[in-house]
Coordinates of C-alpha atoms and ligand atoms in Angstrom, one line a residue:
M1 CA -3.9 12.4 195.5
T2 CA -7.2 10.9 194.4
G3 CA -9.1 8.6 196.7
D4 CA -8.4 5.6 194.4
D5 CA -4.4 6.3 194.8
A6 CA -4.8 6.3 198.3
D7 CA -6.7 3.2 198.8
M8 CA -3.6 1.9 196.4
S9 CA -1.3 2.6 199.1
P10 CA 0.4 -0.8 200.1
L11 CA -0.1 0.1 203.7
P12 CA -0.6 2.8 206.8
P13 CA 2.1 4.6 207.4
N14 CA 3.5 3.7 210.9
P15 CA 5.9 6.3 212.4
R16 CA 7.3 3.8 214.5
L17 CA 8.8 2.1 211.5
A18 CA 10.0 5.2 209.0
A19 CA 13.6 4.3 210.0
L20 CA 13.2 1.0 209.3
D21 CA 11.2 1.9 206.1
A22 CA 14.0 4.1 204.9
V23 CA 16.9 1.7 205.1
A24 CA 14.8 -1.6 204.1
A25 CA 15.6 -1.1 200.5
R26 CA 19.4 -1.4 202.2
L27 CA 19.0 -4.7 203.2
R28 CA 19.0 -8.4 202.1
C29 CA 17.4 -11.6 203.4
P30 CA 19.6 -13.5 205.3
V31 CA 18.8 -17.0 203.5
C32 CA 18.5 -16.1 199.9
G33 CA 20.1 -13.0 199.4
E34 CA 17.5 -10.9 198.1
G35 CA 16.4 -8.0 198.4
L36 CA 13.6 -7.2 201.4
R37 CA 10.5 -5.2 201.5
R38 CA 7.8 -4.7 204.4
D39 CA 4.5 -5.9 204.4
D40 CA 2.9 -5.0 208.1
R41 CA 4.6 -7.0 210.5
R42 CA 7.4 -8.7 208.7
L43 CA 10.2 -8.0 206.4
S44 CA 9.7 -10.6 203.6
C45 CA 11.8 -11.5 200.1
A46 CA 10.6 -12.7 196.5
A47 CA 11.6 -16.0 197.7
G48 CA 8.8 -15.8 200.7
H49 CA 11.7 -15.9 203.4
A50 CA 9.8 -14.0 206.1
F51 CA 11.3 -12.2 209.4
D52 CA 8.8 -10.8 212.1
I53 CA 9.6 -6.9 213.2
A54 CA 9.1 -6.7 216.8
R55 CA 6.4 -4.8 218.8
Q56 CA 9.3 -2.1 219.7
G57 CA 10.1 -1.8 215.8
Y58 CA 13.3 -3.8 215.3
A59 CA 13.5 -6.7 212.5
N60 CA 14.9 -9.7 213.6
L61 CA 17.1 -10.9 210.5
I62 CA 19.3 -13.9 212.3
S63 CA 17.7 -16.9 210.3
G64 CA 18.8 -20.7 211.5
H65 CA 20.5 -21.5 215.1
R66 CA 21.6 -18.5 216.8
R67 CA 25.1 -18.7 218.1
H68 CA 25.4 -15.3 219.5
H69 CA 23.0 -13.7 221.9
G70 CA 25.1 -10.5 222.7
D71 CA 24.7 -8.9 226.0
D72 CA 21.9 -10.0 229.0
A73 CA 19.1 -7.5 229.8
R74 CA 21.2 -6.7 233.0
M75 CA 24.5 -5.7 231.6
V76 CA 22.2 -3.8 228.8
A77 CA 20.3 -1.7 231.4
A78 CA 23.7 -1.1 233.3
R79 CA 25.3 0.3 230.0
E80 CA 22.4 2.7 229.5
R81 CA 22.8 4.2 232.8
F82 CA 26.1 5.0 232.5
L83 CA 26.2 6.8 229.0
A84 CA 23.3 8.3 229.9
A85 CA 25.2 10.3 232.9
G86 CA 27.2 11.4 229.7
H87 CA 30.6 9.9 230.7
Y88 CA 31.5 8.8 226.9
R89 CA 30.3 12.6 225.5
P90 CA 33.2 13.4 224.1
V91 CA 33.6 9.8 222.3
S92 CA 30.5 10.4 220.8
S93 CA 31.3 13.9 219.7
A94 CA 34.1 12.7 218.5
L95 CA 32.6 10.0 216.3
A96 CA 30.1 12.1 214.9
E97 CA 32.3 15.1 213.7
L98 CA 34.3 12.1 212.3
V99 CA 31.2 10.5 210.2
A100 CA 29.8 14.7 209.1
T101 CA 33.3 15.6 207.8
Q102 CA 35.1 12.4 206.8
A103 CA 32.0 10.2 204.8
P104 CA 31.1 10.8 201.5
D105 CA 28.2 12.9 201.0
D106 CA 25.5 10.6 199.3
D107 CA 22.7 8.7 200.3
G108 CA 24.7 5.3 202.1
I109 CA 23.8 4.5 205.6
V110 CA 25.7 4.9 208.6
V111 CA 25.8 1.0 210.1
D112 CA 26.8 1.2 213.8
L113 CA 27.9 -2.6 213.9
A114 CA 27.2 -4.0 217.5
G115 CA 25.5 -0.9 218.2
G116 CA 23.6 -2.0 221.5
T117 CA 21.3 0.6 222.4
G118 CA 22.4 3.0 219.3
H119 CA 23.6 5.6 222.5
H120 CA 26.3 6.7 219.9
L121 CA 24.3 6.6 216.9
V122 CA 22.3 9.1 217.9
A123 CA 25.0 11.7 217.7
V124 CA 26.5 10.5 214.5
L125 CA 22.6 11.1 213.3
D126 CA 21.9 14.5 215.1
A127 CA 25.7 15.8 213.3
S128 CA 24.2 14.4 209.8
P129 CA 20.5 15.6 210.0
R130 CA 20.3 14.0 206.2
R131 CA 21.1 10.3 207.1
Y132 CA 19.7 7.2 207.9
G133 CA 21.5 5.2 210.4
L134 CA 21.2 1.2 210.9
C135 CA 22.0 -0.6 214.5
V136 CA 23.0 -3.8 213.9
E137 CA 22.6 -6.2 217.4
A138 CA 22.6 -9.7 218.6
S139 CA 21.0 -8.6 221.8
T140 CA 17.3 -8.4 222.2
A141 CA 17.6 -6.2 225.0
A142 CA 19.8 -3.7 223.7
L143 CA 17.9 -4.2 220.3
R144 CA 14.5 -3.2 222.2
R145 CA 15.9 -0.1 222.8
A146 CA 18.1 1.1 219.7
A147 CA 15.0 0.5 217.4
R148 CA 13.1 3.9 219.3
V149 CA 16.6 5.8 220.0
H150 CA 16.1 8.2 217.1
P151 CA 13.5 9.0 214.0
R152 CA 16.2 8.0 211.7
A153 CA 17.5 5.2 213.5
A154 CA 16.2 1.7 212.0
A155 CA 17.8 -1.7 214.2
I156 CA 17.9 -5.3 213.2
G157 CA 18.8 -8.5 215.0
A158 CA 22.3 -10.2 213.4
D159 CA 25.3 -11.5 214.0
V160 CA 28.3 -9.2 213.1
W161 CA 30.6 -11.8 213.6
G162 CA 28.1 -13.7 209.8
P163 CA 27.1 -12.0 206.6
L164 CA 25.5 -9.3 207.2
P165 CA 22.0 -8.7 206.2
V166 CA 22.6 -5.3 204.7
R167 CA 23.3 -5.2 200.8
T168 CA 26.7 -4.4 199.0
G169 CA 27.8 -0.7 198.9
V170 CA 25.0 1.1 200.7
A171 CA 27.1 2.5 203.3
S172 CA 28.7 5.7 203.6
A173 CA 29.8 5.1 207.5
V174 CA 30.1 2.1 209.8
L175 CA 30.7 2.7 213.7
S176 CA 32.3 -0.4 215.3
V177 CA 32.8 1.1 219.0
F178 CA 33.8 -1.2 221.8
G179 CA 32.8 -4.3 219.8
P180 CA 33.2 -7.3 217.1
R181 CA 34.0 -6.5 213.7
G182 CA 33.8 -9.2 210.6
V183 CA 36.4 -6.8 208.5
A184 CA 35.5 -8.3 205.1
E185 CA 31.8 -7.6 205.4
V186 CA 32.6 -4.4 206.8
E187 CA 34.5 -3.9 203.5
R188 CA 31.7 -5.1 201.7
I189 CA 28.7 -3.1 202.8
L190 CA 31.2 0.1 202.4
G191 CA 29.8 2.2 199.5
P192 CA 32.8 4.0 197.6
G193 CA 35.0 6.2 199.4
G194 CA 33.2 4.9 202.6
V195 CA 34.8 5.3 206.3
V196 CA 34.6 2.6 208.7
V197 CA 34.9 4.8 212.4
V198 CA 36.3 2.5 214.9
A199 CA 36.4 3.0 218.9
T200 CA 38.5 1.0 220.9
P201 CA 40.2 0.9 224.5
L202 CA 43.6 2.3 225.1
P203 CA 45.8 0.4 227.4
G204 CA 44.8 3.1 230.6
H205 CA 40.7 2.8 229.6
L206 CA 39.1 2.1 233.0
A207 CA 42.4 0.9 234.2
E208 CA 41.8 1.5 238.1
L209 CA 38.7 -0.7 237.9
G210 CA 40.5 -3.9 236.5
R211 CA 42.6 -3.4 239.9
L212 CA 39.4 -3.2 241.7
V213 CA 37.9 -7.2 240.3
G214 CA 40.6 -7.7 238.5
G215 CA 41.1 -9.0 234.8
I216 CA 39.6 -6.1 232.5
G217 CA 43.4 -5.5 231.3
I218 CA 43.4 -4.5 227.1
D219 CA 45.8 -6.5 225.2
P220 CA 48.8 -4.1 224.5
R221 CA 49.0 -5.6 221.2
K222 CA 45.3 -4.6 220.4
P223 CA 46.3 -1.8 218.3
E224 CA 48.5 -3.6 215.7
R225 CA 46.0 -6.6 215.5
L226 CA 43.5 -3.8 214.5
A227 CA 45.7 -2.0 211.9
A228 CA 46.3 -5.4 210.7
S229 CA 42.7 -6.2 209.8
F230 CA 42.5 -3.2 208.1
R231 CA 45.4 -3.6 206.1
R232 CA 43.6 -3.2 203.0
F233 CA 41.9 -0.1 204.2
E234 CA 43.9 3.6 204.2
R235 CA 43.9 5.2 207.1
I236 CA 43.0 8.8 206.9
A237 CA 42.2 10.4 210.9
R238 CA 42.6 9.1 214.1
R239 CA 41.8 11.1 217.5
E240 CA 42.6 10.1 221.1
V241 CA 40.2 10.7 223.9
T242 CA 41.4 10.3 227.6
R243 CA 40.1 12.5 230.4
S244 CA 39.4 11.5 234.0
I245 CA 36.3 10.6 235.3
A246 CA 35.0 11.0 239.1
L247 CA 32.3 8.1 239.9
A248 CA 30.0 7.6 242.4
H249 CA 29.8 4.1 243.8
E250 CA 26.2 3.2 241.6
E251 CA 28.2 4.5 238.4
V252 CA 31.5 2.4 239.3
H253 CA 28.9 -0.5 239.6
A254 CA 27.3 0.4 236.1
V255 CA 30.1 0.4 234.2
M256 CA 31.8 -2.9 235.9
A257 CA 28.3 -4.4 235.1
M258 CA 28.0 -3.8 231.3
G259 CA 31.2 -5.0 230.9
P260 CA 32.6 -8.6 230.1
S261 CA 33.6 -9.1 233.6
A262 CA 30.0 -8.5 235.1
R263 CA 28.9 -11.9 233.0
H264 CA 31.1 -13.7 236.4
L265 CA 30.2 -11.3 238.9
S266 CA 26.8 -10.9 240.7
D267 CA 25.5 -7.6 241.6
D268 CA 26.4 -8.5 245.6
R269 CA 29.9 -9.3 245.1
L270 CA 30.7 -6.0 242.9
D271 CA 28.8 -4.5 245.9
R272 CA 30.9 -5.7 248.4
A273 CA 34.4 -5.0 245.7
I274 CA 32.6 -0.9 245.6
T275 CA 32.0 -0.7 249.2
G276 CA 35.7 -0.3 250.5
L277 CA 36.4 2.5 247.3
P278 CA 36.0 6.0 248.5
G279 CA 32.9 7.8 248.0
V280 CA 34.1 9.2 244.5
V281 CA 36.5 7.3 242.3
D282 CA 38.7 8.7 239.6
V283 CA 38.9 6.7 236.7
T284 CA 40.5 7.3 233.2
V285 CA 38.5 6.7 229.9
S286 CA 41.1 6.5 227.2
V287 CA 39.8 6.0 223.7
E288 CA 41.0 5.6 220.7
I289 CA 39.6 6.4 217.5
A290 CA 40.2 5.8 213.8
V291 CA 38.8 6.8 210.7
H292 CA 40.0 4.0 207.5
R293 CA 38.7 4.4 204.2
A294 CA 37.9 1.0 202.0
V295 CA 40.8 1.5 198.9
T296 CA 37.9 -0.2 196.9
G297 CA 34.2 1.0 197.6
Q298 CA 31.8 -1.7 196.3
R299 CA 29.1 -0.4 193.6
A300 CA 25.7 0.2 195.5
G301 CA 22.7 -1.9 195.4
V302 CA 25.1 -5.3 193.7
R303 CA 24.1 -8.0 196.0
Ligands
SAM401 C1 31.2 -3.2 225.0 S1 29.0 -3.2 224.1 C2 29.6 -1.8 223.1 C3 27.9 -1.8 222.6 C4 28.1 -0.2 221.9 N1 28.7 -0.1 220.6 C5 28.3 1.4 222.3 O1 29.2 1.3 222.8 O2 27.4 1.6 223.6 C6 29.3 -4.4 222.3 C7 28.0 -5.0 222.3 O3 28.2 -5.8 221.1 C8 26.9 -6.9 221.1 N2 27.4 -7.9 220.7 C9 28.3 -9.0 220.7 N3 28.5 -10.3 219.9 C10 27.6 -10.0 219.1 C11 27.7 -10.0 217.8 N4 28.4 -11.5 217.3 N5 26.9 -9.6 216.7 C12 26.5 -8.9 217.2 N6 26.2 -8.0 218.4 C13 27.0 -8.7 219.1 C14 26.7 -6.8 222.4 O4 25.6 -7.4 222.7 C15 26.5 -5.5 223.1 O5 25.8 -4.3 222.5
ZN402 ZN1 15.2 -14.6 201.2

């Protein structure tokens, strides 16, 4: 490369933004739907809509009024502590194996919807060394972590209930792990042969803890509702991860504090409820992982 060529280079490489640069061409402006490109610390479209890239490296693609804020910092920290202890490793491994074997072998990305800190995306990308990942999240606390979780994972702030700032047909796989999803948008962003891998709790999941504080029961009709929402897809694989895990009191605290009941429970109340338990608490993890293939894949690059 000559000196002149080097000067023409639009931006110096920024290792922290390498994954965002790799996936930027697959993103779209949340205002007008045009493609986005990075311009230093912003992503912008040809019409001039611009979105800041946070210091941690995630791009905030939420336009207008923010309706969902996702998990707060306390919940995210609890989730991170719990996941780091490896209790959901068999879930991550199953997700990784399913993406590696069922997603088409093309240049599509893996989109982790409501991906939290990107914990499961790490396992998926490690098992698929040519793929890039994109964590789509509403929670700022989660995005800060997800942006740095893996060299091939980018993170964007977006509401998964709304239109996704992701171009049509660019995903080979969509992950939806214990989080909200809009099925029509999943279908739109998947390319031909693309798969959505959905992890949901089965009725026994963490059941022992539900008794402790009351009310983390799982709707027994959830599998039917899930199947109905994916009726335009073909289910091509299913795994069940059911195991017993032994939790110390801090871990019981973490698993409770990361879930929906945490919003209504202070740390003190949680600790008081946990004090009466045996030193080690046996808890059931029971998760279904289903893989659905889009029957009509979209053509990549079309809005
Ligand atoms: C139960 S956590 C699962 C996180 C991650 N998939 C995992 O398994 O570690 C649900 C996640 O959904 C996010 N979330 C909730 N509502 C959302 C929305 N409307 N748009 C995007 N993310 C949302 C929360 O911030 C949280 O990180
Ligand atoms: Zn625009």
